Short mmCIF file of C-alpha atoms in Angstrom, two decimals:
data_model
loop_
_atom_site.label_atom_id
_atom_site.label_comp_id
_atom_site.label_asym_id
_atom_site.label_seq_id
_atom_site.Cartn_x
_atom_site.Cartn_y
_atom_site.Cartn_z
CA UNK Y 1 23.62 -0.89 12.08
CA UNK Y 2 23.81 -4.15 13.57
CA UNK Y 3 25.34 -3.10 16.56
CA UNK Y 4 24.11 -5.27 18.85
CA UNK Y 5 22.28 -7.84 16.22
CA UNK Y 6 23.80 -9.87 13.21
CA UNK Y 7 22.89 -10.28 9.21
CA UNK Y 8 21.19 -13.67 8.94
CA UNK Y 9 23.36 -16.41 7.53
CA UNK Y 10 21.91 -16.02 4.11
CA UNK Y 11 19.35 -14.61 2.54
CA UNK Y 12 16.59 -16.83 0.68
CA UNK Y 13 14.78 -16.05 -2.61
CA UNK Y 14 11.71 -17.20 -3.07
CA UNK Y 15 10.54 -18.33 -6.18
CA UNK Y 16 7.21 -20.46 -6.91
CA UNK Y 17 7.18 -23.44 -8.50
CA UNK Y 18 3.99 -22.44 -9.79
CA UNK Y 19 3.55 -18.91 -11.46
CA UNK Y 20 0.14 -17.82 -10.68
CA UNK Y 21 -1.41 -14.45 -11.79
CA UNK Y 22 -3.56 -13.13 -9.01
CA UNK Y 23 -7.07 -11.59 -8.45
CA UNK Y 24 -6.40 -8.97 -5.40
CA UNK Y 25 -8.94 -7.03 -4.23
CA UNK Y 26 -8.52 -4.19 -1.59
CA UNK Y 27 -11.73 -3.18 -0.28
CA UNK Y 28 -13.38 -1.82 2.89
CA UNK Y 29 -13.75 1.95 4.55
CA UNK Y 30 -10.74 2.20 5.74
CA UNK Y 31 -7.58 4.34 4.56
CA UNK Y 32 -4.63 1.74 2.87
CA UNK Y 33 -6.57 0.76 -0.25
CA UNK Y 34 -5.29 2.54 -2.88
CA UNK Y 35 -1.68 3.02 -1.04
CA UNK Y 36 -1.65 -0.61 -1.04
CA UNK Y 37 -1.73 -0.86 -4.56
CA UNK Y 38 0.80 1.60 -5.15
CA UNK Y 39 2.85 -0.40 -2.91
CA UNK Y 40 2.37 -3.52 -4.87
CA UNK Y 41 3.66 -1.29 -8.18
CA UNK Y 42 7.11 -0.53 -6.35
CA UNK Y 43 7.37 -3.86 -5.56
CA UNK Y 44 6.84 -5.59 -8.82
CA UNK Y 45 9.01 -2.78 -10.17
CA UNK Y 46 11.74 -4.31 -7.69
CA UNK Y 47 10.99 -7.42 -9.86
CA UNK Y 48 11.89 -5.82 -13.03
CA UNK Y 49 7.61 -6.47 -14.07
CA UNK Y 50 5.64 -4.38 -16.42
CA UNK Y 51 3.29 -2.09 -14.36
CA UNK Y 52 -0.15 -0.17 -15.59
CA UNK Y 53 -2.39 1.21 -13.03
CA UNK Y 54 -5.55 2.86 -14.20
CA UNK Y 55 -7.12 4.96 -11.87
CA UNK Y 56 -11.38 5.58 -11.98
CA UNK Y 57 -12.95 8.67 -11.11
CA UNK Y 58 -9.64 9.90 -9.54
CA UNK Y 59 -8.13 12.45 -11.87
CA UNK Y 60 -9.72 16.17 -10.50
CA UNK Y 61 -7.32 15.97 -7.59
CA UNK Y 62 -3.67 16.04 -7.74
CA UNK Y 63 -1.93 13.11 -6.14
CA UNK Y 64 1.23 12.02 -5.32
CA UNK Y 65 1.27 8.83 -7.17
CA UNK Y 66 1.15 10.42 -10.48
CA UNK Y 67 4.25 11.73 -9.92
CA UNK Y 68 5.96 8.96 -8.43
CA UNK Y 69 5.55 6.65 -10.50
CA UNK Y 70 7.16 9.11 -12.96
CA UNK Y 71 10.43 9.41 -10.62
CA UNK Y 72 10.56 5.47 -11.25
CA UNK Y 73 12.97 4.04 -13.15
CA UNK Y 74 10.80 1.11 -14.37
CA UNK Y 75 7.94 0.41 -16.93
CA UNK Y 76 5.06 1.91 -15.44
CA UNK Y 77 2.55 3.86 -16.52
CA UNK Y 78 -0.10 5.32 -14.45
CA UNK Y 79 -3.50 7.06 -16.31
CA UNK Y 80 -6.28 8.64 -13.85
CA UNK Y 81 -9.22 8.90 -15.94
CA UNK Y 82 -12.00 10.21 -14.33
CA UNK Y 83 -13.74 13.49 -12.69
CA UNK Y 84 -13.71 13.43 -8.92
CA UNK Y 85 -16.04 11.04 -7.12
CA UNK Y 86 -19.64 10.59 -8.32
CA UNK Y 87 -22.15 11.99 -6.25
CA UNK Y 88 -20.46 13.45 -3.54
CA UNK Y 89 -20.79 17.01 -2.35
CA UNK Y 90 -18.75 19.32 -4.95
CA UNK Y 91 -18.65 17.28 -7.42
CA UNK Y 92 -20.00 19.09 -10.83
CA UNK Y 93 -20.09 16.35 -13.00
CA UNK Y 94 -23.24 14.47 -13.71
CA UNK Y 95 -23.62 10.52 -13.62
CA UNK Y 96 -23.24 10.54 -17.56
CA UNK Y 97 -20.20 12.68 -17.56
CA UNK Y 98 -18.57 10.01 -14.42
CA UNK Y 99 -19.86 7.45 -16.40
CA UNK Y 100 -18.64 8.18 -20.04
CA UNK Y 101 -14.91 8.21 -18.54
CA UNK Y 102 -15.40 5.03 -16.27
CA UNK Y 103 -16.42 3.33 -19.94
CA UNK Y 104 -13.09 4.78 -21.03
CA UNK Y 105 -11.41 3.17 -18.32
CA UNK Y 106 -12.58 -0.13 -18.71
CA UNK Y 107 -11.70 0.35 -22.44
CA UNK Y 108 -8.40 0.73 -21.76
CA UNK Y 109 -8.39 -2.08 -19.14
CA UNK Y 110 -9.80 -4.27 -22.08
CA UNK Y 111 -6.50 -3.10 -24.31
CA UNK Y 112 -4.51 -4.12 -21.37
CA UNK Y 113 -5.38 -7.43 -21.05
CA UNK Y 114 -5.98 -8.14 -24.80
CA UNK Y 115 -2.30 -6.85 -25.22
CA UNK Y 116 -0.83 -8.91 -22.24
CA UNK Y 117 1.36 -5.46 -22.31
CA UNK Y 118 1.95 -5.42 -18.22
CA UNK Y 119 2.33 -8.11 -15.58
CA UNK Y 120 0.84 -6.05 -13.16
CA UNK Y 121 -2.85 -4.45 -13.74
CA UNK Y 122 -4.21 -2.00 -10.82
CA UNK Y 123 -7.93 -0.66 -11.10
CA UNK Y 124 -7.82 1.32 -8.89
CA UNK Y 125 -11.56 2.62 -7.59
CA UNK Y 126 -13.20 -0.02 -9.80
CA UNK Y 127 -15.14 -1.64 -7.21
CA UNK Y 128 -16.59 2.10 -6.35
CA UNK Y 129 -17.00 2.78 -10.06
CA UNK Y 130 -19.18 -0.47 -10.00
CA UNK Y 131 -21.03 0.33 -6.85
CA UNK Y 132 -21.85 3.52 -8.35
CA UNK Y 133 -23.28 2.17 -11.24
CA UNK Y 134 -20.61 3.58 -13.48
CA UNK Y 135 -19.39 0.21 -15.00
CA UNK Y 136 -21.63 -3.03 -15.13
CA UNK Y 137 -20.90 -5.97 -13.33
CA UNK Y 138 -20.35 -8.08 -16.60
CA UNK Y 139 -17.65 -5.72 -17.83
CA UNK Y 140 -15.71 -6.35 -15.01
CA UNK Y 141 -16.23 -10.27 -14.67
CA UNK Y 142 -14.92 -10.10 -18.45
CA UNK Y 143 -12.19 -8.62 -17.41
CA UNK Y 144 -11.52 -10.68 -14.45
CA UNK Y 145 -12.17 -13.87 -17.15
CA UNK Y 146 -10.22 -12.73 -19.80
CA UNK Y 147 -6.83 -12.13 -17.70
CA UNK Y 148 -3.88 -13.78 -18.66
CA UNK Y 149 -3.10 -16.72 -16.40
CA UNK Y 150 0.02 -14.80 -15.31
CA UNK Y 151 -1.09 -11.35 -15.26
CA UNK Y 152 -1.88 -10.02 -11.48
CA UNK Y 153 -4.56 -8.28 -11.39
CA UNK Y 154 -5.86 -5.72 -8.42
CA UNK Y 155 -9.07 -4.20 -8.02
CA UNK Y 156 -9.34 -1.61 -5.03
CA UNK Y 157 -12.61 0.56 -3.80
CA UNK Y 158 -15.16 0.47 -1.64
CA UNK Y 159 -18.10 -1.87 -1.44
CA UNK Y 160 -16.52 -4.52 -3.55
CA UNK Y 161 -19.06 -6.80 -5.51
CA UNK Y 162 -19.52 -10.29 -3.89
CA UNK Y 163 -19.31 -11.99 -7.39
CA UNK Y 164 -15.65 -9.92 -7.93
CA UNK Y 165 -14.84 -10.96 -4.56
CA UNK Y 166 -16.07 -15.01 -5.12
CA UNK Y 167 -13.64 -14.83 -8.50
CA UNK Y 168 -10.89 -13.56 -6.46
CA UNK Y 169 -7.59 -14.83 -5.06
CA UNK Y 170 -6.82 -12.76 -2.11
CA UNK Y 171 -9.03 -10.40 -0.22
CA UNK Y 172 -8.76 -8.01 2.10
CA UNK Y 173 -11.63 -5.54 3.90
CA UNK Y 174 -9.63 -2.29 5.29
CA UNK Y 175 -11.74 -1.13 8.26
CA UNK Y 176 -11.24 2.24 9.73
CA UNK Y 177 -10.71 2.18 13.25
CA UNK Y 178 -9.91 5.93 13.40
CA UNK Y 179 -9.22 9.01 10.92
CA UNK Y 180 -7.54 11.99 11.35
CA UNK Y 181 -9.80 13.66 9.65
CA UNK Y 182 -12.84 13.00 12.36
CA UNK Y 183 -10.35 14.96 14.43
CA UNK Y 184 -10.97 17.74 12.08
CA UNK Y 185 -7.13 17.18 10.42
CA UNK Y 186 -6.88 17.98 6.60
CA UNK Y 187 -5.77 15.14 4.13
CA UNK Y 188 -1.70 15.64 4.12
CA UNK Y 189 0.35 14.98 1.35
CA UNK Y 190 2.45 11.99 1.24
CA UNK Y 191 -0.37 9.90 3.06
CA UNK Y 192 -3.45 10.86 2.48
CA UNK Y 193 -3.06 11.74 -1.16
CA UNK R 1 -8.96 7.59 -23.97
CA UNK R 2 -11.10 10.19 -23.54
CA UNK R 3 -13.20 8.70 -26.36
CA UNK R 4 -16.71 8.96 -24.53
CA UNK R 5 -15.20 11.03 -21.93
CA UNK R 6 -13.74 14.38 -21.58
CA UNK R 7 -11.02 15.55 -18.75
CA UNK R 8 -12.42 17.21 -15.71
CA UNK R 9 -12.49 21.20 -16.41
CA UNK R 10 -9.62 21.79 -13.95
CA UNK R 11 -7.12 20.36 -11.73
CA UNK R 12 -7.12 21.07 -7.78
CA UNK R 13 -4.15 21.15 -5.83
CA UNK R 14 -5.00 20.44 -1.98
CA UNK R 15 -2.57 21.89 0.30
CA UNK R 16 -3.51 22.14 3.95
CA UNK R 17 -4.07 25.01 5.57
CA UNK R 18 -2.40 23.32 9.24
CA UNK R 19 0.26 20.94 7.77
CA UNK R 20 0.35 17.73 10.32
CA UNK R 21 2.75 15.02 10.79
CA UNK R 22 0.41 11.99 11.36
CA UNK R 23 1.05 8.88 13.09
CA UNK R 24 -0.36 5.99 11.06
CA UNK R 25 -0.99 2.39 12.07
CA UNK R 26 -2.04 -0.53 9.92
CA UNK R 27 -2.79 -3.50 11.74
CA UNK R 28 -4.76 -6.82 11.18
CA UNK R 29 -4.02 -10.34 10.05
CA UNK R 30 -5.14 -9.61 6.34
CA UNK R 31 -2.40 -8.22 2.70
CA UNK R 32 -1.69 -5.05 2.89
CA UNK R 33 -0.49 -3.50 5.47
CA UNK R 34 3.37 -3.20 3.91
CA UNK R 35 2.64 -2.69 0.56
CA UNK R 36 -0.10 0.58 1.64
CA UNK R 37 2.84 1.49 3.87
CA UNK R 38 5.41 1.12 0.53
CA UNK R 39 2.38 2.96 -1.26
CA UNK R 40 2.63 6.18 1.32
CA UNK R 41 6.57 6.36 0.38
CA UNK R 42 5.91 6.12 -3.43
CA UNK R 43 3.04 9.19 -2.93
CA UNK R 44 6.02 10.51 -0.48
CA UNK R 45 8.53 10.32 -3.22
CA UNK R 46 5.83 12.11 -5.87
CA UNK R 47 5.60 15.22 -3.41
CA UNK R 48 9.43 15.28 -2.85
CA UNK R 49 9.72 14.20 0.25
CA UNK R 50 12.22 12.49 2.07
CA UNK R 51 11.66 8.82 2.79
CA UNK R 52 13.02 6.27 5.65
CA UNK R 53 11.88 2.74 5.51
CA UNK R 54 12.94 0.76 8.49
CA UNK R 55 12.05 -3.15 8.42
CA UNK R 56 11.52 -4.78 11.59
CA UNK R 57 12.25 -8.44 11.47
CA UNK R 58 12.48 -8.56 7.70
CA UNK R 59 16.08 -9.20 6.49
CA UNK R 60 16.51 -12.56 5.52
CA UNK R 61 13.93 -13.34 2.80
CA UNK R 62 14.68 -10.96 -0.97
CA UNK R 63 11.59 -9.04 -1.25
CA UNK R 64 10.72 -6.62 -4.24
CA UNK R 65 10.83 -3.58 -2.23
CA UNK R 66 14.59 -4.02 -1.76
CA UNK R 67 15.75 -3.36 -5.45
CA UNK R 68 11.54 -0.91 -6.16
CA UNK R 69 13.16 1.60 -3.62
CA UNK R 70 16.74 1.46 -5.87
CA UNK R 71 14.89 2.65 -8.41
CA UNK R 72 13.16 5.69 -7.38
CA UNK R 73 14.72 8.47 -8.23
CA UNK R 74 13.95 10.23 -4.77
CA UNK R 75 15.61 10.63 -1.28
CA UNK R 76 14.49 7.20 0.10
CA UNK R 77 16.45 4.56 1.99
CA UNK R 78 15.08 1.02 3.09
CA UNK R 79 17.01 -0.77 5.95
CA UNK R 80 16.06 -4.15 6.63
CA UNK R 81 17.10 -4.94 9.99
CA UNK R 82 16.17 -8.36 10.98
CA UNK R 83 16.28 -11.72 10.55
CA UNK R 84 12.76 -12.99 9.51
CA UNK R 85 9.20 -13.51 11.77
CA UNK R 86 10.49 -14.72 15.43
CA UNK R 87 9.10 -17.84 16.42
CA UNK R 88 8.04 -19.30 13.28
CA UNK R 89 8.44 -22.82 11.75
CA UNK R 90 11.97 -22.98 9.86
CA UNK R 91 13.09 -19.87 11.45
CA UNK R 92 16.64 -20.88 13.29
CA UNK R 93 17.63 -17.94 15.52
CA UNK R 94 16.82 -17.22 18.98
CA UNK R 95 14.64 -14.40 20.50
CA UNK R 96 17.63 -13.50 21.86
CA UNK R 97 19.34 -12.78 18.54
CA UNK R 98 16.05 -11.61 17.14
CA UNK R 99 15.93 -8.66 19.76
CA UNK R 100 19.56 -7.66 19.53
CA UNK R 101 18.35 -7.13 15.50
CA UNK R 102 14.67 -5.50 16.80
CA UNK R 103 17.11 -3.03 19.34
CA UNK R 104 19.02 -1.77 16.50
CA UNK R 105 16.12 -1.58 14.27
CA UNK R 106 14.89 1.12 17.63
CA UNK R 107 17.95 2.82 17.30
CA UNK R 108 18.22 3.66 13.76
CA UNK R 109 14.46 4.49 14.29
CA UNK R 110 15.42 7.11 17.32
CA UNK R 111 18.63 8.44 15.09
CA UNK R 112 16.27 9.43 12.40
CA UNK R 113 13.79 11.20 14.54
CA UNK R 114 16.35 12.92 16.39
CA UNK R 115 18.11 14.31 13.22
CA UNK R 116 15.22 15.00 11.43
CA UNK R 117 16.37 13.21 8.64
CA UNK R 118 12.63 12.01 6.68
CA UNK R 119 9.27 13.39 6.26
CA UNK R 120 7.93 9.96 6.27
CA UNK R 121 9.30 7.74 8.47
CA UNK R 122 7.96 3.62 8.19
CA UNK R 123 8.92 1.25 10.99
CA UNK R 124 7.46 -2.17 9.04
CA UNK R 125 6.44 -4.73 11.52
CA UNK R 126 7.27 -2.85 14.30
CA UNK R 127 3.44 -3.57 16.10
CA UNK R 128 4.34 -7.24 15.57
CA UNK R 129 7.93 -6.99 16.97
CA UNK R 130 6.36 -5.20 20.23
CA UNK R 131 3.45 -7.94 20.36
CA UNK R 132 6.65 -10.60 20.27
CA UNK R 133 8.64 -8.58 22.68
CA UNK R 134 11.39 -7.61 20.96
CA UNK R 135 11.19 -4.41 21.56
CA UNK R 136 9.54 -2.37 24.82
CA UNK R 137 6.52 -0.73 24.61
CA UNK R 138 8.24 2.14 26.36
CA UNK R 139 10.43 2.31 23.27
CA UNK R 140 7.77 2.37 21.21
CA UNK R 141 5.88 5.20 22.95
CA UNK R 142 9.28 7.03 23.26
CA UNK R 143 9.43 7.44 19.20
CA UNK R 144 6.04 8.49 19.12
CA UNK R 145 6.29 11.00 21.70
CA UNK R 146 9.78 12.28 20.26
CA UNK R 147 8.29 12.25 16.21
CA UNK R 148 8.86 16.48 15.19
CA UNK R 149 5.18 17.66 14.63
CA UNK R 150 5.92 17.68 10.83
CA UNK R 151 7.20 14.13 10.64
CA UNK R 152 4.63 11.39 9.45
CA UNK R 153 5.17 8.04 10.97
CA UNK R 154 3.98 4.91 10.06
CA UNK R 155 3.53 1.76 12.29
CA UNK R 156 2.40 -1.49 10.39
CA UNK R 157 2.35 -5.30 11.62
CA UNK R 158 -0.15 -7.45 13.22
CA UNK R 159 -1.14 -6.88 16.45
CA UNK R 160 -0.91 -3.23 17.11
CA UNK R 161 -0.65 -2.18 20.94
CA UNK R 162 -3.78 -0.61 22.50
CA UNK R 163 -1.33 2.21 23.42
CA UNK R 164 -0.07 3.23 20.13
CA UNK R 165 -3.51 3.00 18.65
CA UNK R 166 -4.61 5.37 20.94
CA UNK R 167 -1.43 7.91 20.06
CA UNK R 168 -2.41 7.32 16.51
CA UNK R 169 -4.18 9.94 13.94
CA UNK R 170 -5.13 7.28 11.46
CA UNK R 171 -5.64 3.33 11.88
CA UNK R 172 -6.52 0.89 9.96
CA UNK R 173 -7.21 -2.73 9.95
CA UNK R 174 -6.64 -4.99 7.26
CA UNK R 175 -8.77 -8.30 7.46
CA UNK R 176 -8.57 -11.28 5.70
CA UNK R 177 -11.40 -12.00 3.59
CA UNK R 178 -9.54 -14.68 1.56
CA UNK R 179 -6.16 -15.38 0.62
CA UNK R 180 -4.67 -17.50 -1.43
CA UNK R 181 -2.59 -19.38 0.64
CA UNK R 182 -5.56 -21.16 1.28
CA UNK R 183 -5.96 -22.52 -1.69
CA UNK R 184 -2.50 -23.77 -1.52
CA UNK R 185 -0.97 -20.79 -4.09
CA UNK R 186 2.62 -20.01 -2.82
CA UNK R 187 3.50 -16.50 -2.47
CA UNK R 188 4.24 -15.30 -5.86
CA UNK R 189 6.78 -12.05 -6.82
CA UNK R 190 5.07 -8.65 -7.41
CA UNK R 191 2.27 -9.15 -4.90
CA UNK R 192 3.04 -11.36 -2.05
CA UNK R 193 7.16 -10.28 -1.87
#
């Protein structure tokens, strides 16, 4: 490399005079929500932080992520606790069944932050799991209120809840602008799942 | 866990019947269009695939990704080739020195698609490095065209090219809703970098 081109003179490292704990939310119908998330993981695992991602209504379909995060040489921990996606076609479970494990997962999100035991907190399908009516809206405001001031905190899915998104930090709305699959192309590992 | 709920009766395994190398843009002005990229190579990693990261522009700022990808225990590689976002305030080289940088970043890019070398091949900023001119769209389009039907690449930046979206399987656009830069939070270690 840098054949043509040159390292830069130096290389800066930011660091904030303020230490702020985030609110992220990744929303929208797009693909990149969840991937995002994972992405914020590696890199807070770069940092040397404390990781837990806690996945809703994922756990029916083998991903990816749960083994990469186990091929990382950091302290992360990764727990899908759910049945597939409420409602949609295929799905066996009933609304009670989704339910019961989303309750579960917000459990366990509770321990989290009562424990301050990661730096880093990904729900991951929350705001779907809310949408759905799996979780209630004042479960996850508590959450959001009872973070530690440091702890980052990311909330991805669908149809994100306008009072999550007012308590918020950062926002962003991923918008499909095309899919392979409306081109008839099965979800392929490594991207898509 | 698992108090209320119960695990889902089985586990499926998807595995396309027509495996397809996609081409994957994520575009827009909003977070998280790196990080889902860094989120596809940590899935990547999970499935046991091999991983290039190449990082347009990026180079002179330490960002968490640098040291996340040292710690995967996978065949991965990140190569930041630049010298930070051409054109900015406090940025002090030339477009000049920033395209010599973008030209090798093309090269390595071609290299690896010639020799096969990844199943997942990320060119970071490289739809912002076009919009800037640093590299050629014909470049661009080249690596695209020349990608082995197997090989998933992934285009990310601001300002994607009409032309690549238009080559591309999946695209998404990540828009701001909120961010907090706005409310004067500097970028903070884990999320932001």
């Amino acid at each position: 490399m840098n054949i043509r081109g040159t390292k830069p003179d130096r290389i800066d490292h930011l660091e904030p005079k303020k230490p702020h704990g985030l609110i992220v939310v990744i929303t929208g119908n797009g693909k990149g929500k969840t991937t995002s998330a994972l992405g914020m993981a590696l890199r807070a695992c770069g940092h040397g932080m404390k990781v837990c991602i806690i996945q809703f209504m994922k756990g029916d379909i083998y991903a990816g992520e749960w083994d990469g995060v186990k091929k990382m040489d950091c302290d992360i921990e990764l727990i899908a606790t759910g049945k597939g996606f409420c409602g949609i076609q295929g799905n066996p479970y009933s609304k009670e069944e989704h339910r019961a494990n989303a309750q579960d997962a917000i459990d366990l999100a509770g321990e989290k932050i009562a424990t301050r035991s990661c730096d880093l907190l990904i729900l991951d399908e929350i705001n779907n799991a809310l949408h759905l009516g799996l979780v209630d809206l004042e479960q996850v405001l508590d959450l959001l209120q009872s973070k530690p001031p440091l702890m980052h905190l990311v909330c991805t899915g669908r149809d994100a809840h306008e009072k999550v998104i007012a308590m918020a930090d950062t926002v962003s709305e991923v918008r499909e602008i095309k899919h392979a699959y409306r081109k008839d192309i099965e979800p392929q590992p490594g991207v898509d799942y």
